[in-house]
PDB file of C-alpha atoms in Angstrom:
ATOM      1  CA  THR A   1    -103.742 -65.561 -70.166  1.00 31.00           C
ATOM      2  CA  ALA A   2    -105.160 -64.552 -73.535  1.00 33.00           C
ATOM      3  CA  ALA A   3    -102.542 -66.610 -75.339  1.00 34.00           C
ATOM      4  CA  SER A   4    -103.472 -69.794 -73.506  1.00 34.00           C
ATOM      5  CA  LYS A   5    -107.177 -69.257 -74.167  1.00 34.00           C
ATOM      6  CA  ARG A   6    -106.840 -68.378 -77.818  1.00 34.00           C
ATOM      7  CA  PRO A   7    -108.353 -71.008 -80.192  1.00 37.00           C
ATOM      8  CA  SER A   8    -105.327 -71.608 -82.393  1.00 36.00           C
ATOM      9  CA  GLY A   9    -105.413 -72.863 -85.942  1.00 36.00           C
ATOM     10  CA  CYS A  10    -108.524 -70.951 -86.964  1.00 39.00           C
ATOM     11  CA  TRP A  11    -108.952 -70.446 -90.664  1.00 37.00           C
ATOM     12  CA  VAL A  12    -111.341 -68.770 -93.037  1.00 38.00           C
ATOM     13  CA  GLY A  13    -112.256 -70.370 -96.353  1.00 38.00           C
ATOM     14  CA  THR A  14    -113.009 -67.836 -99.083  1.00 39.00           C
ATOM     15  CA  ASP A  15    -114.536 -68.462-102.498  1.00 41.00           C
ATOM     16  CA  SER A  16    -111.124 -69.461-103.822  1.00 40.00           C
ATOM     17  CA  ASP A  17    -110.851 -71.974-100.980  1.00 39.00           C
ATOM     18  CA  GLU A  18    -107.422 -70.555-100.156  1.00 40.00           C
ATOM     19  CA  PRO A  19    -107.113 -70.573 -96.344  1.00 38.00           C
ATOM     20  CA  ALA A  20    -106.051 -67.432 -94.527  1.00 40.00           C
ATOM     21  CA  GLU A  21    -105.050 -67.583 -90.863  1.00 40.00           C
ATOM     22  CA  LEU A  22    -106.889 -65.344 -88.434  1.00 41.00           C
ATOM     23  CA  ASP A  23    -105.189 -63.782 -85.443  1.00 42.00           C
ATOM     24  CA  LEU A  24    -107.706 -64.258 -82.637  1.00 41.00           C
ATOM     25  CA  ASP A  25    -106.529 -62.725 -79.395  1.00 41.00           C
ATOM     26  CA  PHE A  26    -109.504 -62.064 -77.144  1.00 39.00           C
ATOM     27  CA  GLU A  27    -109.707 -62.815 -73.453  1.00 44.00           C
ATOM     28  CA  ASP A  28    -113.103 -64.505 -73.632  1.00 45.00           C
ATOM     29  CA  PRO A  29    -113.410 -67.443 -76.070  1.00 43.00           C
ATOM     30  CA  ASP A  30    -117.098 -66.699 -76.492  1.00 45.00           C
ATOM     31  CA  GLU A  31    -116.300 -63.095 -77.349  1.00 44.00           C
ATOM     32  CA  CYS A  32    -113.595 -64.398 -79.646  1.00 45.00           C
ATOM     33  CA  LEU A  33    -116.115 -66.368 -81.689  1.00 45.00           C
ATOM     34  CA  SER A  34    -118.692 -63.587 -81.715  1.00 41.00           C
ATOM     35  CA  ARG A  35    -116.291 -60.877 -82.799  1.00 40.00           C
ATOM     36  CA  TRP A  36    -114.646 -63.201 -85.281  1.00 41.00           C
ATOM     37  CA  MET A  37    -117.982 -63.881 -86.963  1.00 40.00           C
ATOM     38  CA  LEU A  38    -118.742 -60.165 -87.153  1.00 36.00           C
ATOM     39  CA  GLU A  39    -115.373 -59.399 -88.718  1.00 38.00           C
ATOM     40  CA  LEU A  40    -115.928 -62.034 -91.370  1.00 41.00           C
ATOM     41  CA  ASP A  41    -119.378 -60.721 -92.203  1.00 39.00           C
ATOM     42  CA  GLU A  42    -118.028 -58.132 -94.653  1.00 42.00           C
ATOM     43  CA  ASP A  43    -115.307 -60.055 -96.408  1.00 43.00           C
ATOM     44  CA  ALA A  44    -115.965 -63.791 -96.422  1.00 44.00           C
ATOM     45  CA  SER A  45    -118.656 -66.038 -97.724  1.00 43.00           C
ATOM     46  CA  ARG A  46    -118.049 -68.966 -95.393  1.00 42.00           C
ATOM     47  CA  PHE A  47    -115.614 -69.988 -92.701  1.00 43.00           C
ATOM     48  CA  THR A  48    -114.451 -72.950 -90.672  1.00 43.00           C
ATOM     49  CA  VAL A  49    -112.644 -73.645 -87.445  1.00 45.00           C
ATOM     50  CA  SER A  50    -110.105 -76.376 -88.057  1.00 42.00           C
ATOM     51  CA  ASP A  51    -108.439 -76.831 -84.663  1.00 47.00           C
ATOM     52  CA  TRP A  52    -111.410 -77.909 -82.581  1.00 47.00           C
ATOM     53  CA  THR A  53    -109.189 -79.461 -79.919  1.00 52.00           C
ATOM     54  CA  ALA A  54    -107.847 -76.040 -78.984  1.00 53.00           C
ATOM     55  CA  LEU A  55    -111.299 -74.487 -79.150  1.00 51.00           C
ATOM     56  CA  ARG A  56    -112.890 -77.181 -76.968  1.00 55.00           C
ATOM     57  CA  SER A  57    -110.109 -76.732 -74.397  1.00 58.00           C
ATOM     58  CA  ALA A  58    -110.590 -72.982 -74.398  1.00 55.00           C
ATOM     59  CA  LEU A  59    -114.310 -73.258 -73.839  1.00 54.00           C
ATOM     60  CA  ALA A  60    -113.920 -75.916 -71.165  1.00 61.00           C
ATOM     61  CA  GLY A  61    -111.413 -73.712 -69.369  1.00 61.00           C
ATOM     62  CA  GLU A  62    -114.060 -71.018 -69.132  1.00 57.00           C
ATOM     63  CA  GLY A  63    -116.639 -73.454 -67.789  1.00 59.00           C
ATOM     64  CA  MET A  64    -118.519 -73.476 -71.075  1.00 55.00           C
ATOM     65  CA  GLU A  65    -120.040 -76.480 -72.804  1.00 55.00           C
ATOM     66  CA  PRO A  66    -117.567 -77.910 -75.356  1.00 49.00           C
ATOM     67  CA  VAL A  67    -118.779 -77.698 -78.927  1.00 45.00           C
ATOM     68  CA  GLU A  68    -118.679 -80.389 -81.586  1.00 47.00           C
ATOM     69  CA  PRO A  69    -116.845 -79.907 -84.898  1.00 42.00           C
ATOM     70  CA  ARG A  70    -119.047 -78.477 -87.585  1.00 40.00           C
ATOM     71  CA  ARG A  71    -118.734 -76.294 -90.626  1.00 40.00           C
ATOM     72  CA  TYR A  72    -120.439 -72.955 -90.406  1.00 39.00           C
ATOM     73  CA  GLY A  73    -122.675 -71.899 -93.267  1.00 37.00           C
ATOM     74  CA  THR A  74    -122.491 -68.957 -95.596  1.00 41.00           C
ATOM     75  CA  VAL A  75    -122.404 -65.430 -94.401  1.00 49.00           C
ATOM     76  CA  ARG A  76    -123.054 -63.811 -97.747  1.00 66.00           C
ATOM     77  CA  TRP A  77    -126.597 -64.691 -98.722  1.00 81.00           C
ATOM     78  CA  ALA A  78    -126.131 -67.215-101.564  1.00 87.00           C
ATOM     79  CA  HIS A  79    -123.802 -70.056-102.448  1.00 88.00           C
ATOM     80  CA  LEU A  80    -123.617 -73.067-104.740  1.00 91.00           C
ATOM     81  CA  TYR A  81    -124.977 -75.952-102.692  1.00 91.00           C
ATOM     82  CA  ALA A  82    -124.946 -78.871-105.163  1.00 92.00           C
ATOM     83  CA  ALA A  83    -123.377 -78.647-108.593  1.00 94.00           C
ATOM     84  CA  GLY A  84    -125.066 -80.724-111.260  1.00 95.00           C
ATOM     85  CA  SER A  85    -123.210 -83.679-112.754  1.00 93.00           C
ATOM     86  CA  THR A  86    -122.782 -84.236-116.480  1.00 94.00           C
ATOM     87  CA  GLU A  87    -121.626 -87.825-116.015  1.00 92.00           C
ATOM     88  CA  GLY A  88    -123.545 -90.164-118.292  1.00 92.00           C
ATOM     89  CA  LEU A  89    -125.420 -87.348-120.045  1.00 94.00           C
ATOM     90  CA  PRO A  90    -125.099 -86.441-123.727  1.00 92.00           C
ATOM     91  CA  GLU A  91    -122.417 -83.939-124.614  1.00 92.00           C
ATOM     92  CA  GLY A  92    -123.769 -80.407-124.528  1.00 92.00           C
ATOM     93  CA  ALA A  93    -126.684 -81.274-122.232  1.00 96.00           C
ATOM     94  CA  PRO A  94    -128.662 -78.124-121.348  1.00 97.00           C
ATOM     95  CA  ARG A  95    -128.094 -76.599-117.949  1.00 97.00           C
ATOM     96  CA  VAL A  96    -130.203 -74.607-115.487  1.00 98.00           C
ATOM     97  CA  GLN A  97    -129.672 -72.847-112.173  1.00 98.00           C
ATOM     98  CA  LEU A  98    -132.091 -73.578-109.317  1.00 98.00           C
ATOM     99  CA  LEU A  99    -132.119 -71.024-106.474  1.00 97.00           C
ATOM    100  CA  ALA A 100    -134.008 -72.034-103.336  1.00 95.00           C
ATOM    101  CA  SER A 101    -134.215 -71.042 -99.698  1.00 92.00           C
ATOM    102  CA  GLY A 102    -135.230 -72.554 -96.388  1.00 86.00           C
ATOM    103  CA  VAL A 103    -137.435 -75.621 -96.470  1.00 87.00           C
ATOM    104  CA  GLY A 104    -137.551 -75.401-100.267  1.00 89.00           C
ATOM    105  CA  MET A 105    -134.015 -76.747-100.584  1.00 92.00           C
ATOM    106  CA  PRO A 106    -134.952 -80.480-100.536  1.00 92.00           C
ATOM    107  CA  TRP A 107    -137.415 -79.925-103.375  1.00 93.00           C
ATOM    108  CA  ALA A 108    -134.825 -78.080-105.435  1.00 95.00           C
ATOM    109  CA  LEU A 109    -132.606 -81.128-105.013  1.00 95.00           C
ATOM    110  CA  GLU A 110    -135.556 -83.288-106.049  1.00 96.00           C
ATOM    111  CA  ALA A 111    -135.980 -81.146-109.165  1.00 97.00           C
ATOM    112  CA  GLN A 112    -132.277 -81.564-109.870  1.00 97.00           C
ATOM    113  CA  GLU A 113    -132.713 -85.345-109.924  1.00 96.00           C
ATOM    114  CA  LEU A 114    -135.879 -85.217-112.033  1.00 97.00           C
ATOM    115  CA  LEU A 115    -134.249 -82.981-114.614  1.00 98.00           C
ATOM    116  CA  ARG A 116    -131.218 -85.222-114.859  1.00 97.00           C
ATOM    117  CA  ASN A 117    -132.920 -88.607-114.819  1.00 96.00           C
ATOM    118  CA  ASP A 118    -136.004 -87.814-116.896  1.00 96.00           C
ATOM    119  CA  TRP A 119    -134.891 -85.072-119.287  1.00 97.00           C
ATOM    120  CA  ASN A 120    -131.068 -85.142-119.541  1.00 96.00           C
ATOM    121  CA  VAL A 121    -130.791 -81.646-118.097  1.00 97.00           C
ATOM    122  CA  VAL A 122    -128.043 -80.589-115.680  1.00 97.00           C
ATOM    123  CA  ALA A 123    -129.181 -78.445-112.755  1.00 97.00           C
ATOM    124  CA  ASP A 124    -127.016 -76.588-110.264  1.00 97.00           C
ATOM    125  CA  VAL A 125    -128.719 -75.986-106.899  1.00 96.00           C
ATOM    126  CA  TRP A 126    -128.004 -72.762-105.018  1.00 95.00           C
ATOM    127  CA  SER A 127    -128.892 -72.031-101.410  1.00 93.00           C
ATOM    128  CA  VAL A 128    -130.130 -68.489-100.808  1.00 93.00           C
ATOM    129  CA  THR A 129    -129.928 -67.454 -97.174  1.00 89.00           C
ATOM    130  CA  SER A 130    -131.474 -64.007 -97.757  1.00 91.00           C
ATOM    131  CA  TRP A 131    -133.241 -62.687-100.857  1.00 94.00           C
ATOM    132  CA  ASN A 132    -133.552 -59.329 -99.115  1.00 94.00           C
ATOM    133  CA  GLU A 133    -129.826 -59.026 -98.479  1.00 93.00           C
ATOM    134  CA  LEU A 134    -129.049 -59.928-102.075  1.00 94.00           C
ATOM    135  CA  ARG A 135    -131.237 -57.024-103.164  1.00 95.00           C
ATOM    136  CA  ARG A 136    -129.785 -54.612-100.600  1.00 94.00           C
ATOM    137  CA  ASP A 137    -126.298 -55.491-101.792  1.00 94.00           C
ATOM    138  CA  ALA A 138    -127.276 -54.948-105.431  1.00 95.00           C
ATOM    139  CA  LEU A 139    -128.948 -51.628-104.660  1.00 96.00           C
ATOM    140  CA  ALA A 140    -125.863 -50.484-102.781  1.00 95.00           C
ATOM    141  CA  CYS A 141    -123.725 -51.325-105.818  1.00 96.00           C
ATOM    142  CA  ASP A 142    -126.067 -49.408-108.111  1.00 97.00           C
ATOM    143  CA  GLU A 143    -126.116 -46.409-105.776  1.00 96.00           C
ATOM    144  CA  ALA A 144    -122.329 -46.357-105.603  1.00 96.00           C
ATOM    145  CA  ALA A 145    -122.140 -46.403-109.413  1.00 96.00           C
ATOM    146  CA  PHE A 146    -124.718 -43.610-109.610  1.00 96.00           C
ATOM    147  CA  LEU A 147    -123.162 -41.295-107.029  1.00 96.00           C
ATOM    148  CA  HIS A 148    -119.501 -42.108-107.649  1.00 96.00           C
ATOM    149  CA  PRO A 149    -119.080 -42.824-111.385  1.00 95.00           C
ATOM    150  CA  GLU A 150    -115.373 -42.053-111.118  1.00 96.00           C
ATOM    151  CA  GLN A 151    -114.871 -45.170-108.994  1.00 94.00           C
ATOM    152  CA  ALA A 152    -114.604 -48.753-110.223  1.00 94.00           C
ATOM    153  CA  ARG A 153    -118.072 -50.188-110.589  1.00 94.00           C
ATOM    154  CA  GLN A 154    -119.056 -52.692-107.888  1.00 94.00           C
ATOM    155  CA  VAL A 155    -120.714 -55.899-109.032  1.00 95.00           C
ATOM    156  CA  PRO A 156    -123.646 -57.216-106.965  1.00 94.00           C
ATOM    157  CA  TRP A 157    -123.003 -60.481-105.171  1.00 93.00           C
ATOM    158  CA  VAL A 158    -125.771 -62.355-106.993  1.00 95.00           C
ATOM    159  CA  THR A 159    -124.390 -61.183-110.344  1.00 96.00           C
ATOM    160  CA  GLN A 160    -120.903 -62.279-109.378  1.00 94.00           C
ATOM    161  CA  LYS A 161    -122.084 -65.737-108.394  1.00 93.00           C
ATOM    162  CA  LEU A 162    -124.240 -66.373-111.467  1.00 95.00           C
ATOM    163  CA  SER A 163    -122.245 -64.604-114.191  1.00 93.00           C
ATOM    164  CA  GLY A 164    -120.033 -67.634-114.726  1.00 88.00           C
ATOM    165  CA  THR A 165    -122.930 -70.084-114.995  1.00 95.00           C
ATOM    166  CA  SER A 166    -125.018 -71.155-117.957  1.00 94.00           C
ATOM    167  CA  GLY A 167    -128.735 -71.597-118.463  1.00 96.00           C
ATOM    168  CA  PRO A 168    -131.832 -69.885-117.114  1.00 97.00           C
ATOM    169  CA  VAL A 169    -132.464 -69.290-113.414  1.00 98.00           C
ATOM    170  CA  VAL A 170    -135.481 -70.582-111.460  1.00 98.00           C
ATOM    171  CA  ALA A 171    -135.870 -68.937-108.038  1.00 97.00           C
ATOM    172  CA  VAL A 172    -138.151 -70.646-105.516  1.00 96.00           C
ATOM    173  CA  SER A 173    -139.208 -70.108-101.917  1.00 93.00           C
ATOM    174  CA  ASP A 174    -142.216 -70.568 -99.653  1.00 91.00           C
ATOM    175  CA  TYR A 175    -142.756 -66.817 -99.784  1.00 92.00           C
ATOM    176  CA  MET A 176    -144.663 -64.893-102.434  1.00 93.00           C
ATOM    177  CA  ARG A 177    -142.896 -64.698-105.781  1.00 94.00           C
ATOM    178  CA  ALA A 178    -142.322 -60.990-105.168  1.00 96.00           C
ATOM    179  CA  VAL A 179    -139.624 -61.948-102.652  1.00 96.00           C
ATOM    180  CA  GLN A 180    -137.544 -63.802-105.237  1.00 96.00           C
ATOM    181  CA  ASP A 181    -138.390 -61.274-107.948  1.00 97.00           C
ATOM    182  CA  GLN A 182    -136.456 -58.671-105.938  1.00 96.00           C
ATOM    183  CA  ILE A 183    -133.202 -59.893-107.505  1.00 97.00           C
ATOM    184  CA  ALA A 184    -134.434 -60.439-111.075  1.00 97.00           C
ATOM    185  CA  GLN A 185    -132.812 -57.375-112.657  1.00 97.00           C
ATOM    186  CA  TRP A 186    -129.353 -58.407-111.447  1.00 97.00           C
ATOM    187  CA  VAL A 187    -129.573 -62.022-112.602  1.00 97.00           C
ATOM    188  CA  PRO A 188    -127.744 -62.625-115.882  1.00 94.00           C
ATOM    189  CA  GLY A 189    -129.901 -64.418-118.438  1.00 91.00           C
ATOM    190  CA  ARG A 190    -133.494 -65.583-118.325  1.00 96.00           C
ATOM    191  CA  PHE A 191    -135.195 -65.568-114.930  1.00 98.00           C
ATOM    192  CA  GLY A 192    -138.321 -67.277-113.591  1.00 97.00           C
ATOM    193  CA  SER A 193    -139.771 -67.561-110.105  1.00 97.00           C
ATOM    194  CA  LEU A 194    -142.179 -69.766-108.191  1.00 96.00           C
ATOM    195  CA  GLY A 195    -143.767 -68.958-104.840  1.00 93.00           C
ATOM    196  CA  ALA A 196    -146.718 -69.397-102.524  1.00 92.00           C
ATOM    197  CA  ASP A 197    -148.904 -66.620-103.924  1.00 91.00           C
ATOM    198  CA  GLY A 198    -152.622 -66.406-103.275  1.00 84.00           C
ATOM    199  CA  PHE A 199    -154.883 -67.479-100.446  1.00 78.00           C
ATOM    200  CA  GLY A 200    -154.129 -70.269 -98.002  1.00 72.00           C
ATOM    201  CA  PHE A 201    -154.705 -73.917 -98.818  1.00 75.00           C
ATOM    202  CA  SER A 202    -155.524 -76.432 -96.126  1.00 74.00           C
ATOM    203  CA  ASP A 203    -154.367 -79.958 -96.956  1.00 80.00           C
ATOM    204  CA  THR A 204    -151.295 -82.161 -96.562  1.00 86.00           C
ATOM    205  CA  ARG A 205    -147.872 -80.616 -97.061  1.00 86.00           C
ATOM    206  CA  PRO A 206    -147.319 -82.365-100.417  1.00 87.00           C
ATOM    207  CA  ALA A 207    -150.747 -81.238-101.647  1.00 90.00           C
ATOM    208  CA  ALA A 208    -150.079 -77.666-100.539  1.00 87.00           C
ATOM    209  CA  ARG A 209    -146.731 -77.616-102.319  1.00 89.00           C
ATOM    210  CA  ARG A 210    -148.364 -78.944-105.455  1.00 88.00           C
ATOM    211  CA  PHE A 211    -151.204 -76.405-105.164  1.00 88.00           C
ATOM    212  CA  PHE A 212    -148.716 -73.512-105.029  1.00 89.00           C
ATOM    213  CA  HIS A 213    -146.359 -75.242-107.496  1.00 93.00           C
ATOM    214  CA  ILE A 214    -143.301 -74.975-105.300  1.00 92.00           C
ATOM    215  CA  ASP A 215    -142.539 -78.703-105.227  1.00 93.00           C
ATOM    216  CA  GLY A 216    -139.794 -80.557-107.068  1.00 95.00           C
ATOM    217  CA  PRO A 217    -141.783 -81.463-110.206  1.00 96.00           C
ATOM    218  CA  SER A 218    -143.056 -77.900-110.570  1.00 96.00           C
ATOM    219  CA  MET A 219    -139.505 -76.558-110.412  1.00 97.00           C
ATOM    220  CA  ALA A 220    -138.444 -79.077-113.035  1.00 98.00           C
ATOM    221  CA  VAL A 221    -141.264 -78.095-115.388  1.00 98.00           C
ATOM    222  CA  ARG A 222    -140.574 -74.375-114.957  1.00 98.00           C
ATOM    223  CA  ALA A 223    -136.908 -74.984-115.732  1.00 98.00           C
ATOM    224  CA  LEU A 224    -137.836 -76.892-118.892  1.00 98.00           C
ATOM    225  CA  GLN A 225    -140.175 -74.097-119.967  1.00 97.00           C
ATOM    226  CA  LEU A 226    -137.398 -71.529-119.628  1.00 98.00           C
ATOM    227  CA  LEU A 227    -135.015 -73.798-121.538  1.00 98.00           C
ATOM    228  CA  ALA A 228    -137.638 -74.056-124.284  1.00 97.00           C
ATOM    229  CA  GLU A 229    -137.886 -70.248-124.423  1.00 96.00           C
ATOM    230  CA  ASP A 230    -134.121 -70.175-124.898  1.00 95.00           C
ATOM    231  CA  GLY A 231    -134.353 -72.781-127.653  1.00 95.00           C
ATOM    232  CA  LYS A 232    -132.369 -75.361-125.675  1.00 96.00           C
ATOM    233  CA  VAL A 233    -135.163 -77.959-125.585  1.00 96.00           C
ATOM    234  CA  SER A 234    -138.396 -78.448-127.477  1.00 95.00           C
ATOM    235  CA  ALA A 235    -141.531 -76.832-126.073  1.00 95.00           C
ATOM    236  CA  GLU A 236    -143.088 -80.270-126.290  1.00 96.00           C
ATOM    237  CA  VAL A 237    -140.650 -81.499-123.636  1.00 97.00           C
ATOM    238  CA  ALA A 238    -142.021 -79.022-121.104  1.00 96.00           C
ATOM    239  CA  ARG A 239    -145.618 -79.947-121.962  1.00 96.00           C
ATOM    240  CA  GLU A 240    -144.822 -83.638-121.630  1.00 97.00           C
ATOM    241  CA  ALA A 241    -143.202 -83.042-118.229  1.00 97.00           C
ATOM    242  CA  ALA A 242    -146.242 -81.134-116.947  1.00 96.00           C
ATOM    243  CA  GLN A 243    -148.501 -84.015-117.982  1.00 96.00           C
ATOM    244  CA  ARG A 244    -146.214 -86.707-116.607  1.00 97.00           C
ATOM    245  CA  TYR A 245    -145.955 -85.019-113.206  1.00 96.00           C
ATOM    246  CA  GLN A 246    -149.681 -84.155-113.139  1.00 95.00           C
ATOM    247  CA  LEU A 247    -149.091 -80.562-112.119  1.00 93.00           C
ATOM    248  CA  LEU A 248    -152.807 -79.752-111.984  1.00 93.00           C
ATOM    249  CA  ASP A 249    -153.574 -82.600-109.563  1.00 90.00           C
ATOM    250  CA  VAL A 250    -152.889 -81.615-105.950  1.00 90.00           C
ATOM    251  CA  THR A 251    -153.287 -85.238-104.863  1.00 89.00           C
ATOM    252  CA  ALA A 252    -150.340 -86.209-107.057  1.00 89.00           C
ATOM    253  CA  GLY A 253    -147.875 -84.160-105.026  1.00 89.00           C
ATOM    254  CA  THR A 254    -145.260 -86.068-103.060  1.00 88.00           C
ATOM    255  CA  SER A 255    -142.745 -83.359-102.084  1.00 82.00           C
ATOM    256  CA  GLY A 256    -142.891 -82.986 -98.338  1.00 73.00           C
ATOM    257  CA  ASN A 257    -143.721 -86.539 -97.273  1.00 60.00           C
TER     258      ASN A 257
END
C-alpha cells in the first residue's frame, strides 16, 4: 500500500534550520522523491531526508537500488558554504564575501585561507549554483515592483542573502566576467568580478588559472583591492599581495594541482 511504501520521517531544512515535516504519500517511491524535489523548488533552499532506513526499505521493496545517506544541495542558486572565522584575528578585522561556482570553489577556499593567514582578513565563501537564476529571480522581483507597485516589494534572493553581510563582494567563475556581472546591481555594497575572459591559453591548469586570474591568490588580491577602495586596508597591502603572489607570472600559479 502507499502507507507502507511511504518514506517516513522526511524533513525539509529551511534557512532558519527549523525542520518542517512533509507528508509524502505517493505510490511510487521514485515518484515520491521526484515530486517532492519539485515541490521544494519554490519554497526551500535546501532539504534533507533523515529517515534513510525507511527510504532504503521503500526503494528495495520496489526492486530499486538502495541509496546511501547524503545531504542534498541547495535548490535556490546561492548559499553560504564556509563562514570565515575571526578566531585569533584582531578585533574589527576587515571582512569580504567570496562568491564562486563550480570548479572555482576550491580556489575560493584557498583565497579564504590566504586572506586570513597572510592579511588578517575574514572571508565568507558562498557557493553559487546558478548566476543566471539569480538574475532571473532579481528581474522577476523588479518586474513585480514595476507592474504591481501596490503590492509589497519582493527582495531578490541574492540581495536577501548578502544584505546581512559586511565587506565587498568578489564574484568568480570559469566563465566570462559578464556571467557574474549579471547580478552586480542587486549586490549590496562594492562588487568586483573575475573570470576567464579573452582568448584560450594552452598550458597546465594552474598556469591557465593564473593567466586568467581566477586562482586563489588572484581572488585574495582582488578582495584586498576592494577593501582598500573602501578604506578598510591600505592600498599598499593590495600591492604587496600582488607582488608576493607573483600575479603576473603564470608559472607561479599553483591552484589546480
